[in-house]
Short mmCIF file of C-alpha atoms in Angstrom, two decimals:
data_model
loop_
_atom_site.label_atom_id
_atom_site.label_comp_id
_atom_site.label_asym_id
_atom_site.label_seq_id
_atom_site.Cartn_x
_atom_site.Cartn_y
_atom_site.Cartn_z
CA MET A 16 18.15 33.11 68.66
CA SER A 17 14.88 31.17 68.16
CA ALA A 18 11.88 33.29 67.11
CA GLN A 19 9.25 33.77 69.65
CA ARG A 20 5.73 33.82 68.07
CA LEU A 21 3.33 36.44 69.09
CA PRO A 22 -0.42 36.80 68.16
CA ALA A 23 -0.80 38.58 64.80
CA SER A 24 -3.29 40.98 66.38
CA SER A 25 -0.42 42.43 68.65
CA PHE A 26 1.86 43.30 65.87
CA ILE A 27 0.44 46.60 64.29
CA MET A 28 -1.31 49.60 65.67
CA GLU A 29 -4.11 51.27 63.60
CA LYS A 30 -2.49 53.36 60.84
CA LYS A 31 -3.97 56.96 60.65
CA THR A 32 -1.26 59.00 58.88
CA ASP A 33 -0.04 58.29 55.38
CA PHE A 34 3.71 58.28 56.17
CA LEU A 35 4.64 58.14 52.44
CA SER A 36 2.84 61.20 51.30
CA ARG A 37 5.74 63.53 51.62
CA ARG A 38 8.30 63.57 48.94
CA ASP A 39 10.82 65.63 50.96
CA TRP A 40 10.87 63.27 53.82
CA LEU A 41 13.44 60.64 54.83
CA TRP A 42 13.08 57.53 56.97
CA GLY A 43 16.00 55.82 58.23
CA VAL A 44 17.35 53.28 60.84
CA ASN A 45 20.81 53.25 62.73
CA GLY A 46 23.13 50.45 62.55
CA HIS A 47 26.79 49.93 63.69
CA ASN A 48 30.10 48.68 62.22
CA ARG A 49 31.81 45.35 62.53
CA ASP A 50 33.72 46.37 65.65
CA TYR A 51 30.41 45.98 67.57
CA PRO A 52 29.99 42.27 68.61
CA ALA A 53 26.34 42.43 67.58
CA TYR A 54 27.09 43.61 64.08
CA PRO A 55 29.68 41.11 62.67
CA GLU A 56 31.09 41.47 59.10
CA GLU A 57 30.00 37.90 58.26
CA ARG A 58 26.28 38.89 58.67
CA LEU A 59 26.59 42.30 57.06
CA GLU A 60 24.19 41.46 54.21
CA ASP A 61 21.62 40.20 56.81
CA GLN A 62 21.79 43.43 58.60
CA ILE A 63 21.36 45.56 55.45
CA ARG A 64 18.50 43.31 54.20
CA LEU A 65 16.74 43.80 57.46
CA ALA A 66 17.17 47.53 57.42
CA ALA A 67 15.75 47.60 53.86
CA GLU A 68 12.69 45.40 54.74
CA LEU A 69 11.79 48.10 57.34
CA GLY A 70 10.98 50.35 54.42
CA VAL A 71 13.41 53.08 55.22
CA THR A 72 15.90 54.72 52.75
CA LEU A 73 18.63 55.82 55.05
CA TYR A 74 21.13 53.44 56.82
CA ARG A 75 22.97 55.65 59.49
CA PHE A 76 26.16 53.94 60.23
CA ASN A 77 29.37 54.93 62.31
CA TYR A 78 32.81 54.17 61.01
CA THR A 79 35.98 56.11 60.22
CA PRO A 80 38.23 54.20 57.73
CA ASP A 81 41.84 55.07 57.54
CA ASN A 82 43.55 52.03 55.87
CA ASP A 83 42.84 49.74 53.00
CA ASP A 84 41.15 47.09 54.97
CA MET A 85 38.89 49.55 56.61
CA PHE A 86 38.08 51.26 53.19
CA ALA A 87 37.40 47.65 51.78
CA TYR A 88 34.71 47.08 54.49
CA LEU A 89 33.10 50.40 54.04
CA ASP A 90 33.09 49.75 50.23
CA LYS A 91 31.07 46.57 50.95
CA VAL A 92 28.60 48.37 53.25
CA VAL A 93 28.07 51.12 50.51
CA ASP A 94 27.72 48.48 47.79
CA LEU A 95 25.27 46.41 49.72
CA CYS A 96 23.14 49.46 50.72
CA GLY A 97 22.96 50.44 47.07
CA ARG A 98 21.89 47.00 46.16
CA TYR A 99 19.05 46.91 48.59
CA GLY A 100 17.90 50.58 47.86
CA LEU A 101 19.59 52.30 50.87
CA LYS A 102 21.68 55.38 51.15
CA VAL A 103 24.59 55.54 53.70
CA PHE A 104 24.57 58.14 56.16
CA LEU A 105 28.12 58.10 57.53
CA VAL A 106 29.00 59.14 61.07
CA ALA A 107 32.72 59.57 61.34
CA PHE A 108 35.27 60.61 64.00
CA ASP A 109 33.21 59.40 67.00
CA LEU A 110 36.04 60.12 69.36
CA CYS A 111 37.12 62.54 72.21
CA PHE A 112 38.49 65.94 70.91
CA ILE A 113 39.56 67.19 74.30
CA GLY A 114 43.18 68.07 74.02
CA TYR A 115 43.40 66.66 70.65
CA LYS A 116 46.77 67.74 69.12
CA ASN A 117 46.32 67.43 65.33
CA PRO A 118 43.06 68.68 63.94
CA GLU A 119 44.61 69.02 60.42
CA LYS A 120 44.85 65.14 60.44
CA LEU A 121 41.09 64.99 60.81
CA TYR A 122 40.72 67.27 57.71
CA ALA A 123 42.86 64.86 55.62
CA THR A 124 41.01 61.87 56.60
CA ALA A 125 37.51 63.42 56.22
CA ARG A 126 38.55 64.65 52.69
CA ARG A 127 39.94 61.24 51.72
CA ILE A 128 36.64 59.55 52.72
CA ALA A 129 34.45 62.10 50.93
CA GLU A 130 36.51 61.96 47.73
CA ARG A 131 36.43 58.17 47.65
CA TYR A 132 32.66 57.94 47.82
CA ARG A 133 31.85 61.10 45.97
CA GLY A 134 28.36 60.76 44.74
CA ARG A 135 27.75 57.59 46.73
CA ILE A 136 27.40 58.75 50.29
CA PRO A 137 24.98 61.75 50.48
CA LEU A 138 25.25 62.48 54.16
CA TYR A 139 28.39 62.86 56.59
CA GLN A 140 28.01 63.63 60.21
CA ALA A 141 31.02 65.27 61.84
CA SER A 142 31.48 63.26 65.00
CA ASN A 143 28.59 62.55 67.42
CA GLU A 144 26.96 64.48 70.32
CA GLN A 145 29.97 66.72 70.94
CA ASP A 146 27.65 68.93 72.94
CA ILE A 147 28.01 66.43 75.86
CA PRO A 148 31.82 66.66 76.37
CA ALA A 149 31.55 70.56 75.94
CA LEU A 150 29.12 70.77 78.95
CA ASP A 151 30.71 72.31 82.12
CA LEU A 152 29.88 69.41 84.24
CA ALA A 153 32.55 70.33 86.82
CA ARG A 154 30.59 73.46 87.77
CA LEU A 155 26.98 72.67 86.95
CA LYS A 156 24.80 69.72 87.80
CA ASP A 157 22.71 68.27 84.94
CA PRO A 158 22.67 71.57 82.90
CA ILE A 159 19.90 71.76 80.20
CA GLY A 160 22.56 72.85 77.63
CA ASN A 161 20.32 75.55 76.11
CA GLU A 162 22.34 78.39 77.41
CA ARG A 163 26.00 79.36 76.39
CA SER A 164 26.92 79.52 80.15
CA HIS A 165 26.28 75.87 80.45
CA TYR A 166 29.47 75.05 78.50
CA ASP A 167 33.17 74.87 79.60
CA MET A 168 34.72 77.20 76.98
CA ALA A 169 38.24 75.62 77.04
CA ARG A 170 36.67 72.14 76.21
CA TYR A 171 34.28 73.67 73.66
CA ALA A 172 37.41 75.39 71.94
CA ASP A 173 39.15 72.15 71.48
CA ILE A 174 35.93 70.54 70.00
CA ARG A 175 35.28 73.56 67.77
CA ARG A 176 38.69 73.22 66.19
CA CYS A 177 38.29 69.61 65.38
CA MET A 178 34.74 70.04 64.00
CA GLU A 179 35.82 72.81 61.79
CA GLN A 180 38.43 70.63 60.18
CA ILE A 181 36.15 67.69 59.70
CA LEU A 182 33.37 69.80 58.05
CA LYS A 183 35.70 71.35 55.76
CA GLY A 184 37.30 68.07 54.78
CA PHE A 185 34.08 66.55 53.88
CA LYS A 186 32.94 69.57 51.75
CA ASP A 187 36.19 69.77 49.97
CA GLY A 188 36.07 65.98 49.33
CA ASP A 189 32.44 66.06 47.99
CA PRO A 190 30.94 69.43 47.58
CA GLN A 191 27.53 67.95 46.76
CA ALA A 192 27.30 65.75 49.95
CA LYS A 193 25.49 67.25 53.00
CA THR A 194 27.19 67.73 56.24
CA VAL A 195 25.61 67.11 59.61
CA VAL A 196 26.12 68.20 63.13
CA ASN A 197 24.16 66.62 65.92
CA ILE A 198 23.17 67.07 69.53
CA SER A 199 21.51 65.07 72.22
CA TRP A 200 18.40 66.24 74.14
CA ARG A 201 18.16 70.07 74.60
CA HIS A 202 21.87 70.96 74.33
CA THR A 203 21.11 73.64 71.58
CA ALA A 204 23.45 76.45 72.85
CA VAL A 205 26.54 74.59 71.59
CA LEU A 206 25.13 74.92 68.06
CA ASP A 207 24.74 78.78 68.74
CA LEU A 208 28.42 78.92 69.69
CA PHE A 209 29.47 76.87 66.56
CA THR A 210 27.45 79.35 64.44
CA GLN A 211 28.89 82.45 66.22
CA ASP A 212 32.35 81.10 65.57
CA GLY A 213 31.68 80.62 61.77
CA LEU A 214 31.06 76.85 61.50
CA ARG A 215 28.41 75.92 58.85
CA TRP A 216 26.75 72.66 58.12
CA ASP A 217 23.83 71.60 55.90
CA VAL A 218 21.71 69.39 58.38
CA THR A 219 21.26 69.68 62.17
CA GLY A 220 20.76 66.36 63.75
CA LEU A 221 18.70 65.86 67.00
CA ASP A 222 19.01 62.65 69.03
CA TRP A 223 15.79 62.52 71.19
CA TYR A 224 14.67 59.66 73.48
CA TRP A 225 12.41 61.56 75.85
CA ALA A 226 8.91 62.48 76.12
CA LEU A 227 7.36 64.65 73.26
CA ASP A 228 6.32 67.59 75.50
CA ASP A 229 5.63 71.28 74.86
CA HIS A 230 6.67 72.37 78.23
CA GLY A 231 8.82 71.48 81.21
CA GLN A 232 12.09 69.51 81.27
CA ASN A 233 11.48 67.70 77.99
CA ASN A 234 10.42 70.57 75.87
CA ILE A 235 10.71 69.21 72.27
CA VAL A 236 8.91 72.24 70.95
CA ASP A 237 11.42 74.78 72.28
CA THR A 238 14.28 72.42 71.06
CA LEU A 239 12.99 72.10 67.60
CA GLU A 240 12.26 75.82 67.30
CA ARG A 241 15.79 76.74 68.39
CA LEU A 242 17.19 74.25 65.72
CA ALA A 243 15.01 75.83 63.02
CA ALA A 244 16.46 79.25 63.89
CA LEU A 245 19.96 78.19 62.90
CA PRO A 246 21.45 78.94 59.43
CA ALA A 247 21.51 75.11 58.57
CA PRO A 248 18.51 74.71 56.08
CA GLU A 249 17.51 71.15 57.22
CA ILE A 250 16.67 69.18 60.42
CA LEU A 251 16.86 65.38 60.94
CA VAL A 252 15.92 63.51 63.98
CA ALA A 253 19.01 61.29 63.88
CA GLU A 254 18.21 58.99 66.64
CA THR A 255 14.87 58.14 68.32
CA ASN A 256 13.38 55.41 70.37
CA SER A 257 11.77 54.99 73.67
CA TRP A 258 14.40 55.55 76.50
CA GLU A 259 16.45 52.23 76.84
CA GLY A 260 14.25 50.54 74.22
CA ASP A 261 12.32 47.75 75.80
CA TYR A 262 14.45 47.39 78.91
CA ARG A 263 12.29 49.24 81.26
CA VAL A 264 9.11 49.22 79.35
CA SER A 265 7.22 46.48 77.36
CA GLU A 266 7.63 45.92 73.70
CA GLU A 267 4.15 47.37 73.31
CA GLN A 268 5.08 50.63 74.99
CA MET A 269 8.16 50.87 72.89
CA ARG A 270 6.08 50.47 69.74
CA GLU A 271 3.71 53.05 70.93
CA TYR A 272 6.40 55.56 71.52
CA ASN A 273 7.94 55.01 68.17
CA ARG A 274 4.55 55.40 66.31
CA ARG A 275 3.80 58.62 68.34
CA ALA A 276 7.18 59.92 67.28
CA MET A 277 6.48 59.11 63.68
CA GLU A 278 3.15 60.94 63.90
CA TYR A 279 4.59 63.90 65.88
CA TYR A 280 7.56 64.68 63.71
CA TYR A 281 6.00 63.91 60.41
CA THR A 282 3.21 66.22 60.95
CA TYR A 283 5.18 68.89 62.90
CA PRO A 284 4.84 72.35 61.36
CA CYS A 285 8.44 73.12 60.45
CA GLU A 286 9.61 73.23 56.95
CA LYS A 287 13.19 72.45 57.97
CA LEU A 288 12.29 69.13 59.56
CA LYS A 289 12.88 66.56 56.90
CA GLY A 290 13.34 63.08 58.47
CA LEU A 291 13.37 60.54 61.27
CA ILE A 292 15.87 57.79 62.00
CA PHE A 293 15.18 55.08 64.41
CA TYR A 294 17.90 53.75 66.92
CA GLU A 295 18.60 51.09 66.32
CA LEU A 296 18.38 47.96 63.93
CA LEU A 297 19.49 45.34 66.44
CA ASP A 298 19.75 44.54 70.22
CA GLU A 299 23.32 44.57 71.45
CA PRO A 300 23.37 41.90 74.18
CA ASP A 301 27.04 42.57 74.99
CA LYS A 302 26.04 46.02 76.42
CA GLU A 303 24.59 46.40 79.97
CA GLY A 304 21.16 47.58 80.89
CA GLY A 305 19.05 49.58 78.35
CA GLU A 306 22.13 50.12 76.01
CA GLY A 307 21.51 46.52 74.94
CA HIS A 308 17.76 46.80 74.29
CA PHE A 309 17.18 49.62 71.55
CA GLY A 310 17.01 47.21 68.76
CA LEU A 311 14.07 46.87 66.50
CA ALA A 312 14.95 43.21 66.32
CA LEU A 313 16.29 40.71 68.78
CA ASN A 314 19.97 39.51 68.27
CA ASP A 315 22.41 37.38 70.20
CA ILE A 316 25.91 38.11 71.20
CA ARG A 317 27.31 36.55 68.05
CA GLY A 318 24.97 38.74 65.66
CA ASN A 319 22.47 35.94 64.85
CA ILE A 320 19.29 37.99 64.17
CA GLY A 321 16.14 36.77 65.86
CA ARG A 322 12.57 37.99 66.00
CA LYS A 323 11.47 41.32 64.64
CA LYS A 324 9.94 43.18 67.58
CA LEU A 325 6.58 44.78 67.56
CA SER A 326 7.86 48.12 66.74
CA TYR A 327 9.83 46.88 63.79
CA LEU A 328 6.55 45.30 62.38
CA ASP A 329 4.62 48.44 63.07
CA ILE A 330 7.07 50.71 61.47
CA SER A 331 7.33 48.38 58.41
CA ALA A 332 3.54 48.39 58.00
CA CYS A 333 3.45 52.15 58.11
CA LEU A 334 6.24 52.54 55.35
CA HIS A 335 4.86 49.97 52.94
CA ARG A 336 1.78 50.85 50.76
CA GLN A 337 -1.10 48.53 51.20
CA GLY A 338 -2.98 47.24 48.18
#
């Protein structure tokens, strides 16, 4: 994809906060595995290099290896991330657990992964946004998800059994690695149910693409306070960007949302909140609508990386010391 040149003055917003002053804070970016057309294996190093140039230290990446070829690919990802100064945050078992018949198989796979990468992968997320399939959508229209009554308990039970096995497998495979459970939007009550049923994890992940309001439908304050009340000692904003990236809004508005998110979370008064991960590194042109426009850089259907968007340039300026 040919690079479109924009005026230098439009790249970067005025920097007000020192985003490198906190030693306990992690910045990251999301990528995807080789099964996504926008992220082909032959351009893997270009992807990792672009993530590193952003100035982040975490590369959140979804993959669940279960054979030699798949492990060889993940070996390459981990090695390249190490070479470019990144740590892998692995999201595994991104699948449907409703009616899943063999949760013990999940344990064995999770343990095998964590044993293989012991000391090399510091964060393992057990599946992804399992709050959504647990919602009782047959009975309720657009539930907020912050009350236990918003969930289908039969579906929840299937999910809980699988999550328990995955979390245990990761911990048994590498006791020093941190386990992560994430939710989307305000679906906090599923985490209350997990906690009530004895599940424990180290980091709660929040995926948030909405307004940063302290009231109303998108009440991020209430959401963060509910997460802070859980036993897990840390919180990461595991995915963020303007809703649908720059599909419905301009690049300038996407940049402004992400800068505001950086300011908001970095200065939010919660000791448990430890990091922010942008979604995502590259546009995915094979996807319809906004799903294809979350990237911080342009990309074509074959994974040829194009111009860095305004938000990439602004984030990078914030995460590199000047002078």
